[in-house]
Coordinates of C-alpha atoms and ligand atoms in Angstrom, one line a residue:
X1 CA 0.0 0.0 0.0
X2 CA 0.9 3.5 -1.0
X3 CA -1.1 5.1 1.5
X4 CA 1.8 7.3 3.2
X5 CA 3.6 8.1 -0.2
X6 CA 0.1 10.1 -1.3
X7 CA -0.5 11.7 2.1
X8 CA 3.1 12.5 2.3
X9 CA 3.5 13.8 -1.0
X10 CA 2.0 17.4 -1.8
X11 CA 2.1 16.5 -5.7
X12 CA 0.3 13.0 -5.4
X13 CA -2.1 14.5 -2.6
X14 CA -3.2 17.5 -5.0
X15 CA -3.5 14.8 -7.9
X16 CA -5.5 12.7 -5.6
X17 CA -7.8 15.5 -4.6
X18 CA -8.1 16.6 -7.9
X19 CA -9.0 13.6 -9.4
X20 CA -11.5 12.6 -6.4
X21 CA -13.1 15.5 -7.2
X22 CA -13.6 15.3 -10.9
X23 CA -15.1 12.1 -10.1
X24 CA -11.8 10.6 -12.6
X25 CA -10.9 6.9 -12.3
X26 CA -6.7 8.0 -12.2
X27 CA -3.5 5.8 -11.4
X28 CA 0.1 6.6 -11.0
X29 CA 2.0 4.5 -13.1
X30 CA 5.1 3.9 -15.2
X31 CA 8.9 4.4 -14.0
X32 CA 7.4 6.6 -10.9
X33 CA 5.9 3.5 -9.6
X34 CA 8.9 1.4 -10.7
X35 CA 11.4 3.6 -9.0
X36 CA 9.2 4.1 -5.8
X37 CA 9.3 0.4 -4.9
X38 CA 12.7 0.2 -6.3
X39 CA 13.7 3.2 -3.7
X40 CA 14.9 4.8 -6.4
X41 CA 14.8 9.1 -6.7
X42 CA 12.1 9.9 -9.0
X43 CA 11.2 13.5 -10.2
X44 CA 8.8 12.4 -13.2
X45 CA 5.4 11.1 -12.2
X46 CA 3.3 9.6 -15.3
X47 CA -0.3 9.5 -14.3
X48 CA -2.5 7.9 -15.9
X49 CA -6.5 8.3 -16.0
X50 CA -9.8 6.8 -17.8
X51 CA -10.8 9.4 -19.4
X52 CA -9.2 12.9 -20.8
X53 CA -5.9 13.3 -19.5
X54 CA -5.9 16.6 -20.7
X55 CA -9.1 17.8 -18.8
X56 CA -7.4 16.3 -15.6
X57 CA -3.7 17.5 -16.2
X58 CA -5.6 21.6 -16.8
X59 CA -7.9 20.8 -13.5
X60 CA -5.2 20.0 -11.9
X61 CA -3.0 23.0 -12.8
X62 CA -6.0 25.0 -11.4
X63 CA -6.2 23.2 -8.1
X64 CA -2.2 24.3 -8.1
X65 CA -3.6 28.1 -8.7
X66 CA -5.8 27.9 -5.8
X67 CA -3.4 26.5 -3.5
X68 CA -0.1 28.5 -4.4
X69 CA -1.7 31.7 -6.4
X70 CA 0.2 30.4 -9.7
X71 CA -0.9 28.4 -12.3
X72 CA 1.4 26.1 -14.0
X73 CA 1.5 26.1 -17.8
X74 CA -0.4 22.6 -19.4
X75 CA 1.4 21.7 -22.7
X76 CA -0.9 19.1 -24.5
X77 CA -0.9 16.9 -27.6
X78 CA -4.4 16.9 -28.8
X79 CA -3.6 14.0 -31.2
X80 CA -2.4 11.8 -28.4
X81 CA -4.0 13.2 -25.7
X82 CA -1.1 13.5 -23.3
X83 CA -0.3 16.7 -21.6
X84 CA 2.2 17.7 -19.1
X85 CA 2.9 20.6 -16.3
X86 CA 6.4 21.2 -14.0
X87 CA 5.1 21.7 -10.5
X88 CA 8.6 22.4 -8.3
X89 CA 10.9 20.2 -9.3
X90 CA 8.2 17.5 -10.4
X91 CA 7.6 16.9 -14.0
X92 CA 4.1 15.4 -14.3
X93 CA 2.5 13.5 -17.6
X94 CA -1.1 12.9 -18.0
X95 CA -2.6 10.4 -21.0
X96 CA -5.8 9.0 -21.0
X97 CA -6.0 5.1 -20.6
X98 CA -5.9 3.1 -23.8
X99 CA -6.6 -0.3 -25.7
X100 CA -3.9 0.7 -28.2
X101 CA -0.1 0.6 -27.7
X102 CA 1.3 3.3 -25.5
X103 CA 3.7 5.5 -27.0
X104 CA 4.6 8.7 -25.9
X105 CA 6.7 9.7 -29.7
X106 CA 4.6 7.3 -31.5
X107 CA 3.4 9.5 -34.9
X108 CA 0.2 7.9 -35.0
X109 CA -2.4 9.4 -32.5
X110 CA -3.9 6.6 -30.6
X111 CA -8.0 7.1 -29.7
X112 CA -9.4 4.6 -28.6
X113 CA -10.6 5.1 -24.8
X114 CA -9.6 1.8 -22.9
X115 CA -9.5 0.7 -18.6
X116 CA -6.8 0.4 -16.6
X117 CA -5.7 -3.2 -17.4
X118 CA -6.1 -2.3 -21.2
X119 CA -3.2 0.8 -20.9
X120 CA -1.0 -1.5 -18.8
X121 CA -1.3 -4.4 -21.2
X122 CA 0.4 -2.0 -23.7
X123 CA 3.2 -1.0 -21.4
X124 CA 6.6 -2.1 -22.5
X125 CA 7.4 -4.4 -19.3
X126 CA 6.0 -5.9 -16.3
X127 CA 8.1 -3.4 -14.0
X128 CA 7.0 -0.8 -15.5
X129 CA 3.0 -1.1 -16.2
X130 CA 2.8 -1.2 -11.9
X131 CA -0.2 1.6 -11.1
X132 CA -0.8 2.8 -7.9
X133 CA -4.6 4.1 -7.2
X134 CA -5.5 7.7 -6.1
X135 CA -8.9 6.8 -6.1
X136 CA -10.8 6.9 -2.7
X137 CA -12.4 3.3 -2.7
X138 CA -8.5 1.8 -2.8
X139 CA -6.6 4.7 -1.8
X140 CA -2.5 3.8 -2.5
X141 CA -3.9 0.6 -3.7
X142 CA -0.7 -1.5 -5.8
X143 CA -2.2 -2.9 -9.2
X144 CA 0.0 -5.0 -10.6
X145 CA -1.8 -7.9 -13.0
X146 CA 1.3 -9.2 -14.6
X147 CA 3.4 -10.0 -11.6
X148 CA 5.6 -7.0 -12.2
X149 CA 6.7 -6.6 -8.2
X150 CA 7.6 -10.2 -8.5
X151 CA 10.1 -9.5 -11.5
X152 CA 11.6 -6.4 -9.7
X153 CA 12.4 -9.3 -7.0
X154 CA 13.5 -12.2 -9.5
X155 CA 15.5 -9.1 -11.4
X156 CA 13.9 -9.6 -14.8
X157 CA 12.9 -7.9 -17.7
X158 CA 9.9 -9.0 -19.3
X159 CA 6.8 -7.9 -21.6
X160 CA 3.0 -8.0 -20.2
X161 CA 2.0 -9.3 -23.2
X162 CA 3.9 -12.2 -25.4
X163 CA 6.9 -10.0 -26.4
X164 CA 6.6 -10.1 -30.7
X165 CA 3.3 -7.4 -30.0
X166 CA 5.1 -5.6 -27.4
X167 CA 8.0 -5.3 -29.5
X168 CA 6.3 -4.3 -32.7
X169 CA 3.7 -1.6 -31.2
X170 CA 7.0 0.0 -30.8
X171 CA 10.5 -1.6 -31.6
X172 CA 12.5 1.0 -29.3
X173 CA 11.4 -1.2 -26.5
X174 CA 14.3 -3.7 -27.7
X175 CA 17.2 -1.3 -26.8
X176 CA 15.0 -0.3 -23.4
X177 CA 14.9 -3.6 -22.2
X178 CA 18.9 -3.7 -22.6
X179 CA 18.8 -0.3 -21.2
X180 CA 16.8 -1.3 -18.0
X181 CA 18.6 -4.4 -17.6
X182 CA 22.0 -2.5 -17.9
X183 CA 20.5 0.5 -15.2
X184 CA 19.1 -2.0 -12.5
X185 CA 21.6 -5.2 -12.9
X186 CA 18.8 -7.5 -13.9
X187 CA 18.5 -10.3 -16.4
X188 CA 16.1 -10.2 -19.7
X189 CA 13.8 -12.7 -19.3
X190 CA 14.3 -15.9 -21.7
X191 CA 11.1 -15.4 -24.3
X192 CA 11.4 -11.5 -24.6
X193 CA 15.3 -12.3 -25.2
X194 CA 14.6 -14.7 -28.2
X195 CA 12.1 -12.1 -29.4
X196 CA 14.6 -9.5 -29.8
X197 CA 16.6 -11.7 -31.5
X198 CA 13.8 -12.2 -34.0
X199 CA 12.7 -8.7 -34.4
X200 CA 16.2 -6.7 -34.3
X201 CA 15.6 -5.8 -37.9
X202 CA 13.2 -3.8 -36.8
X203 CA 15.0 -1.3 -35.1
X204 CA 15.4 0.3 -38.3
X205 CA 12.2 2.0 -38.6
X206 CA 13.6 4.3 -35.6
X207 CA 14.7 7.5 -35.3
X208 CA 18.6 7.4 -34.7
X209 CA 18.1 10.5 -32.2
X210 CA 15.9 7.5 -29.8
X211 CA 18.2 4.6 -30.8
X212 CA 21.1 7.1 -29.4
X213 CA 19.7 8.0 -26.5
X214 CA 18.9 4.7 -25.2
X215 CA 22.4 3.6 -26.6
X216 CA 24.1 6.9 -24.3
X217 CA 22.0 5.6 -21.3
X218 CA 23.2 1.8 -21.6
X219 CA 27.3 3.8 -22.0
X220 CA 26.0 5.7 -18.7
X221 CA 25.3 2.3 -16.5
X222 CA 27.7 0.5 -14.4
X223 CA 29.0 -1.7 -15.7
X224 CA 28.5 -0.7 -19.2
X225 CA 29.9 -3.9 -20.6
X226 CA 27.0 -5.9 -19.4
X227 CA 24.3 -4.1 -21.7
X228 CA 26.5 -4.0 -24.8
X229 CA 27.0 -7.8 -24.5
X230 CA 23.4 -8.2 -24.4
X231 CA 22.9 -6.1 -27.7
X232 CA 25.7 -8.1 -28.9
X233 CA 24.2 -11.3 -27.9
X234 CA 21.0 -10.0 -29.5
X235 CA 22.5 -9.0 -32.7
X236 CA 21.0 -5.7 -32.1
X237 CA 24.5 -4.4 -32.3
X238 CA 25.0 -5.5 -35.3
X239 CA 22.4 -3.3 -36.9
X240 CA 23.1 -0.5 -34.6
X241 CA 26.7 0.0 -34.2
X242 CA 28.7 -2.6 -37.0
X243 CA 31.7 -1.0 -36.9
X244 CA 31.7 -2.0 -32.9
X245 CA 31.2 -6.0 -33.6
X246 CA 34.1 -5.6 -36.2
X247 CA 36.5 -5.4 -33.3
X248 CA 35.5 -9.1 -32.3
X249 CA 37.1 -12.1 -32.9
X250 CA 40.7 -13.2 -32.7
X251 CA 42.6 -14.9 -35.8
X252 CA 45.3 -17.1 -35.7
X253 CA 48.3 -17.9 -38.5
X254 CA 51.5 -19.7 -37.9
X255 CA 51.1 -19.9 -34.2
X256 CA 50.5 -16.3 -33.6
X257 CA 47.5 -14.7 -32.4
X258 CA 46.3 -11.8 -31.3
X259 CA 43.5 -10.2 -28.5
X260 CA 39.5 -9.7 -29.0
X261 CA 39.5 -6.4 -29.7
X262 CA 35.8 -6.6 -28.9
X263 CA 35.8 -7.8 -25.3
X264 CA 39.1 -5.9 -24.5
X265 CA 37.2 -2.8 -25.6
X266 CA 34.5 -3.8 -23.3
X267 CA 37.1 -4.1 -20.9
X268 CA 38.7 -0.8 -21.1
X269 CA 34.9 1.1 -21.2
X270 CA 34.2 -0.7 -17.9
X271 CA 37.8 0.1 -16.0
X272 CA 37.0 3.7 -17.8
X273 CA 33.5 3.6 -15.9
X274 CA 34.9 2.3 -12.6
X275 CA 37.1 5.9 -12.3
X276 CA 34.8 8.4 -14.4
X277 CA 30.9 9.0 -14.8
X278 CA 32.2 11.2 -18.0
X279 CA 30.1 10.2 -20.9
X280 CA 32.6 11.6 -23.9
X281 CA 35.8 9.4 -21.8
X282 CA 33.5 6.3 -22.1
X283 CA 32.5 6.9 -26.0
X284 CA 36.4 7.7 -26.6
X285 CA 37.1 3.9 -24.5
X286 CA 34.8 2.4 -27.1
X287 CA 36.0 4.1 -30.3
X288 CA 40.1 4.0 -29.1
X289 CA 40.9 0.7 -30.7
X290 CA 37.9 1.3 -33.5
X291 CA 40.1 1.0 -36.5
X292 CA 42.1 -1.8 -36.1
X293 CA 39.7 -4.2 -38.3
X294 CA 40.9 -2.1 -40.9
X295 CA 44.4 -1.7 -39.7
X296 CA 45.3 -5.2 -39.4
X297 CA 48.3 -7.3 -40.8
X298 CA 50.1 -10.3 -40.3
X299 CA 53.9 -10.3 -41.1
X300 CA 55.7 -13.5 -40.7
X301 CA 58.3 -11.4 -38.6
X302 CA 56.2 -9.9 -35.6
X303 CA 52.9 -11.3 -36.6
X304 CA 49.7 -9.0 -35.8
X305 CA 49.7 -5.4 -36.3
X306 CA 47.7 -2.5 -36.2
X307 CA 49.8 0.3 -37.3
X308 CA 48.1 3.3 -37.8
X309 CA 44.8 2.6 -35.8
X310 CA 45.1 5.3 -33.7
X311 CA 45.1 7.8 -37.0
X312 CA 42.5 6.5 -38.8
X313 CA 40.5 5.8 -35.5
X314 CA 40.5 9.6 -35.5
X315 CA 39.4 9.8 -38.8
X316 CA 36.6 7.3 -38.3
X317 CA 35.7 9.4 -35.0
X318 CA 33.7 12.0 -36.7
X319 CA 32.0 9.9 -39.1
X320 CA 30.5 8.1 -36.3
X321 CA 29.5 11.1 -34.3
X322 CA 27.7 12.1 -37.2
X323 CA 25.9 8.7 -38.1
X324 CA 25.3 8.2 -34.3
X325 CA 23.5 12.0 -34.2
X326 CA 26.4 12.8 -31.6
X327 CA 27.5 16.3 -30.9
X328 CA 30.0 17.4 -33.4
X329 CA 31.9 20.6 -31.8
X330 CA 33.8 20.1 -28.3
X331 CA 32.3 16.6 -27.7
X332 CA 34.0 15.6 -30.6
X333 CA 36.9 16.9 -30.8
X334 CA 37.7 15.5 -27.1
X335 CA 37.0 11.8 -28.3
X336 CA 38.7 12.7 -31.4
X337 CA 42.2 13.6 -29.4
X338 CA 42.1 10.9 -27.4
X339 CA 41.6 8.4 -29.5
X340 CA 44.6 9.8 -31.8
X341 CA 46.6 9.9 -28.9
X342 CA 45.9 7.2 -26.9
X343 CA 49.1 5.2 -27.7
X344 CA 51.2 8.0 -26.5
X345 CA 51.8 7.7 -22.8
X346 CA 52.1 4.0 -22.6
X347 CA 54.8 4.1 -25.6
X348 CA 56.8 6.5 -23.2
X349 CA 56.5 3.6 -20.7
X350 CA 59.0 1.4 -22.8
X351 CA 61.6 4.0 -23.8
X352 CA 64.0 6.1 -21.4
X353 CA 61.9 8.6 -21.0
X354 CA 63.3 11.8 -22.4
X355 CA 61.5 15.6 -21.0
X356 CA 61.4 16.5 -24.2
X357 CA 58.8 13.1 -25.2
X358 CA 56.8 14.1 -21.9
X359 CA 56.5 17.8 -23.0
X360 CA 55.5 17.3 -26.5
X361 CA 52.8 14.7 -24.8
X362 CA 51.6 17.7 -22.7
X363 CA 51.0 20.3 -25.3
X364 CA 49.4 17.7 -27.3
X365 CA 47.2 17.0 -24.8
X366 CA 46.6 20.0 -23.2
X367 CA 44.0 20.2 -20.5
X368 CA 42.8 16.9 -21.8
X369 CA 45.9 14.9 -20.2
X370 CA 44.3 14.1 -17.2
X371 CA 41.3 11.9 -19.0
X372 CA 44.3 10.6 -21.5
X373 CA 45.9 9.1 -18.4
X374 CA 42.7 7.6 -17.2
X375 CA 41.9 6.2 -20.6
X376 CA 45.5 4.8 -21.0
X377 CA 45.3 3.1 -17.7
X378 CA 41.9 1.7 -18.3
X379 CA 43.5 0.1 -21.7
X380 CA 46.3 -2.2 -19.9
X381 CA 44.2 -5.2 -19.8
X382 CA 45.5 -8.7 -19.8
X383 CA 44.3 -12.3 -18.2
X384 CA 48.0 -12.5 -16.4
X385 CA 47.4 -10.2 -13.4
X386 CA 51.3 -9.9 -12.4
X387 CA 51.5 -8.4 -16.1
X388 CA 49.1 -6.1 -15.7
X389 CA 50.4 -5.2 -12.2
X390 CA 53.7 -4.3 -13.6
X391 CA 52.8 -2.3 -16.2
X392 CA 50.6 -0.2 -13.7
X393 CA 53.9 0.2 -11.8
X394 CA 55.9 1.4 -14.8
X395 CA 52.8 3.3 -15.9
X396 CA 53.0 5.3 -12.7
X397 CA 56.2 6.6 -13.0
X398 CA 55.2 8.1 -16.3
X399 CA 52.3 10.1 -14.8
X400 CA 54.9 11.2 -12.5
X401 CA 57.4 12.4 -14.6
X402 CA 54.4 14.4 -16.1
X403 CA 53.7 16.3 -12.8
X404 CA 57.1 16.9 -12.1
X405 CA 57.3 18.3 -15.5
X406 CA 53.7 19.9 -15.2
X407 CA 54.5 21.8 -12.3
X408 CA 58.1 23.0 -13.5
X409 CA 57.1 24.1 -17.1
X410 CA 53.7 24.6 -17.1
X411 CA 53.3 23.6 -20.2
X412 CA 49.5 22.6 -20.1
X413 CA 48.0 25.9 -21.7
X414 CA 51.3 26.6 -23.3
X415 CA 50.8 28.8 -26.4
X416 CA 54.3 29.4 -28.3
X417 CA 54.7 33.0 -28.8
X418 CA 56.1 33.0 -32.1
X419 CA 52.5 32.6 -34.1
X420 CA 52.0 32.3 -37.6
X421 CA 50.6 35.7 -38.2
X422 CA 53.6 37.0 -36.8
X423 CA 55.7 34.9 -39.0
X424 CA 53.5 36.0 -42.0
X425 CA 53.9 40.3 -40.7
X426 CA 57.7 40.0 -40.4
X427 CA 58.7 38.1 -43.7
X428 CA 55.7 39.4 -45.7
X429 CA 53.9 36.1 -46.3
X430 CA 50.5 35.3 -47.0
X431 CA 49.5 31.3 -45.7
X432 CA 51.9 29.0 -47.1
X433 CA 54.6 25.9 -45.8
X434 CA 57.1 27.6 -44.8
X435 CA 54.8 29.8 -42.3
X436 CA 54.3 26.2 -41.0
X437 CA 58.1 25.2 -41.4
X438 CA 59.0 28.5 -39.2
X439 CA 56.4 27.9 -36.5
X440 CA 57.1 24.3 -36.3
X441 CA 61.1 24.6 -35.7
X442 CA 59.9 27.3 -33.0
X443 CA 58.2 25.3 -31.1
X444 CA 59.7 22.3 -31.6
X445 CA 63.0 23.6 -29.9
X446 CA 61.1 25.2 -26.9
X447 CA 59.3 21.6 -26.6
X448 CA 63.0 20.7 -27.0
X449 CA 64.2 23.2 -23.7
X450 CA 66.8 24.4 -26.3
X451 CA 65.0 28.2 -26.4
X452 CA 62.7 29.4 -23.7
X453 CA 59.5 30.6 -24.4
X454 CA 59.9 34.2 -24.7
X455 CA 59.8 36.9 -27.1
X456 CA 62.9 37.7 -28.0
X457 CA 65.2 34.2 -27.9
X458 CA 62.6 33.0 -29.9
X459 CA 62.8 35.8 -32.3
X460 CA 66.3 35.5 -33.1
X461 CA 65.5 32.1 -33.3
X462 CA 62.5 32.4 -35.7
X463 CA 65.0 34.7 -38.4
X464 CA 67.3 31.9 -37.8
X465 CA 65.2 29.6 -39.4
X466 CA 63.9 31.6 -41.8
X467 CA 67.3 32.2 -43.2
X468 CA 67.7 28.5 -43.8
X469 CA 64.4 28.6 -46.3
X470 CA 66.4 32.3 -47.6
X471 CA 64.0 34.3 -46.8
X472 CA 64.4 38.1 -44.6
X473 CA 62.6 40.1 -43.3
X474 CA 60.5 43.0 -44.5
X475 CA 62.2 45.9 -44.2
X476 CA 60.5 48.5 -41.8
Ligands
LIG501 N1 6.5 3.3 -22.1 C1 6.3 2.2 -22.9 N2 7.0 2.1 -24.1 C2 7.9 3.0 -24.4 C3 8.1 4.1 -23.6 C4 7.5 4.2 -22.4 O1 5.5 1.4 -22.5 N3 8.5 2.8 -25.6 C5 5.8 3.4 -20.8 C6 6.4 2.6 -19.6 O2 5.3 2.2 -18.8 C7 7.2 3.6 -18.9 C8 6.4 4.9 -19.1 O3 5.8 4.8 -20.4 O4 7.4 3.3 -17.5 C9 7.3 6.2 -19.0 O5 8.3 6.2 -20.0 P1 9.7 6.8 -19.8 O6 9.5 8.1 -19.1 O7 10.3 6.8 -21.1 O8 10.5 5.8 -19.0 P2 10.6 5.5 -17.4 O9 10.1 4.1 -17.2 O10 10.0 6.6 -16.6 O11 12.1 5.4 -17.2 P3 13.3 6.5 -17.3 O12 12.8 7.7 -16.7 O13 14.4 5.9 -16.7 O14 13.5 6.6 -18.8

């Protein structure tokens, strides 16, 4: 019984009230009911009436008016007769019950009036089509007809109805089953499983904008890995994100072999996830080793390589974003850098490191380093633990080296201050190589600690270099 939870809460007591009133057969239902039994925080309540769910959500604002002396704005969907109001930090939805699927960004409006058990029928899962009564016969009353309180218990997802219906009234409810089973740890049950499976192809009649989101809320949940084995396992990845199932599989020629690129990736987003909740960190541990399908070779010599993945991974960075409806400005460009330069510390591991290699890895880096480190670390997977152990150890001393070097140089936000528009004033050049020849040797040798970054060293040095390409500067 939700008894306390409507007495105790001044949103679901003015619903309550409200709907009483108007004489309204009304529920709370959805993910509010879900979360409330799974003590989870809440702030959207979906309510859910037999009737117009527009006249209750605009009675409701004017109970609000009464009350507090404001009115809430009602924003309503005629076609689908939903509407909605903000009410403190609550976000409330209204929709009348229905015998048709329920579907919020469904294009076709849905009509036809239905009861209670008809909307929940046409919920996407058990845990999800709970209703809790704000009617006065069965005040707080728990409605549950398909055992969903039972499958928050046994941890599964599963559909109220046999899954293929559930699935085609609206095919987005394949990635929110992995989604929900990713959030809350729990298993999909083994029918609705096999009819994902069966209906994957299906996923293609939605918008990439939903697929995403669900897709950014499965990279969000701890531990990511689980829910993109399930869309592997599904094949739903294979529709959704090919370039991602490329990575697996391991190949083996004259006794050599090499990783699954697939399941290390896996590896490195969870490790990624276990030190960072950032969302661009975990899409840059999934793309970092994205190109090495196309990279591979096998030389009798050394055996498997990937030369180059790092570069074209870059490359093949924003051509995801785009396909994937990702942001393409500073979103980007951070999963862009790292995954260009995610090879960089640990190769500084196995030489003697020289200051001018952890420089140059600074101002590449810039204020980025600090995810690059976390990213690196997350990517020294191995079954042998002592390996791994040891390579933390020597991974250490390289982060470091980069402090020390950090605080003495301060190279993080260094800007040289030899810039190409001053190269172009003083030798009278428009854009052209040997602007970038010039500017390049400049930094290069402060990078180097041969010239200090300051005006006039780097001057002389700047006409120094010049000279070498023959060319002088303007006269003034
Ligand atoms: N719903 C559904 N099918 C969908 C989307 C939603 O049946 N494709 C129903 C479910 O009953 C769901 C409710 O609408 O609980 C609210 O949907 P939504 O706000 O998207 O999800 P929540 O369950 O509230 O979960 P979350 O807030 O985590 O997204």
């Amino acid at each position: 019984m939700f008894l306390d939870l409507i007495q105790q809460s001044e949103i679901c007591t003015l619903l309550a009230e409200t709907a009483q009133k108007m004489g309204l057969e009304t529920y709370l239902v959805g993910g509010f009911v879900r979360d409330q039994l799974l003590k989870r925080p809440s702030k959207d309540i979906d309510v859910v009436c037999v009737g117009s769910g527009i006249a209750l959500a605009e009675q409701v604002a004017e109970t609000i008016a009464q009350r507090k002396g404001y009115k809430p704005q009602v924003a309503f969907f005629k076609n689908f007769g939903t509407a909605s109001l903000v009410f403190g930090d609550w976000q409330v939805e209204f929709v009348g019950a229905r015998k048709e699927s329920y579907s919020r960004e469904s294009r076709n409006p849905i009509v036809e009036n239905g009861t209670l058990e008809d909307d929940q029928k046409r919920r996407d899962f058990t845990i999800n089509a709970l209703a809790i009564s704000l009617n006065k016969h069965n005040l707080g009353a728990l409605l549950d007809p398909f055992e969903g309180v039972q499958d928050l218990k046994r941890k599964i997802i599963r559909t109220p109805l046999e899954p293929d219906i559930t699935f085609s009234d609206d095919p987005l409810r394949m990635m929110r089953a992995v989604r929900f089973a990713s959030q809350l740890g729990f298993d999909i049950e083994a029918d609705t499983f096999e009819a994902i499976k069966r209906n994957k192809e299906r996923i293609s009649i939605i918008s990439q904008e939903r697929i995403t989101d669900e897709l950014n809320k499965i990279i969000r949940s701890n531990p990511p890995s689980y829910g993109f084995k399930l869309l592997f396992y599904a094949e739903l990845l294979h529709i959704i994100f090919p370039e991602m199932v490329a990575l697996q599989g391991t190949e083996m020629k004259e006794g050599k072999g090499h990783k699954d690129n697939f399941f290390h990736t896996l590896q490195v987003l969870d490790n990624v996830a276990e030190v960072s909740q950032d969302l661009w960190l975990r899409w840059a541990a999934i793309l970092h080793d994205i190109a090495k399908p196309a990279t591979k070779r096998f030389s009798e010599k050394v055996g498997w390589t990937f030369h180059g993945h790092e570069e074209k991974g870059a490359k093949m960075t924003p051509q995801i974003f785009r396909k994937f409806r990702l942001p393409m400005g500073e979103e980007m460009r951070f999963v862009q850098k790292l995954v260009r330069l995610h090879l960089r510390p640990i190769a500084l591991v196995k030489e003697t490191i020289t200051d001018s290699a952890l420089r140059r890895l600074l101002f590449d880096a810039g204020d980025d380093i600090d995810s690059l480190m976390k990213l690196c670390k997350a990517d020294i997977t191995s079954k042998n633990y002592a390996k791994v152990q040891k390579h933390l150890q020597n991974f250490a001393k390289v982060e470091q080296k980069l402090i020390d070097i950090e605080e003495r140089d301060q190279l993080r936000n260094f800007q040289p201050v030899i810039t190409g528009e001053l190269i172009m004033e003083v030798f009278g050049l428009s854009p052209s190589k040997e602007v970038g020849i010039i500017k390049t040797a400049v930094r290069e040798a402060i990078l180097d600690n041969i010239l200090n970054n300051e005006l006039e060293p780097a001057y002389a040095y700047m006409l120094a270099e010049a000279k070498k390409l023959g060319l002088e500067p303007l006269q003034k």
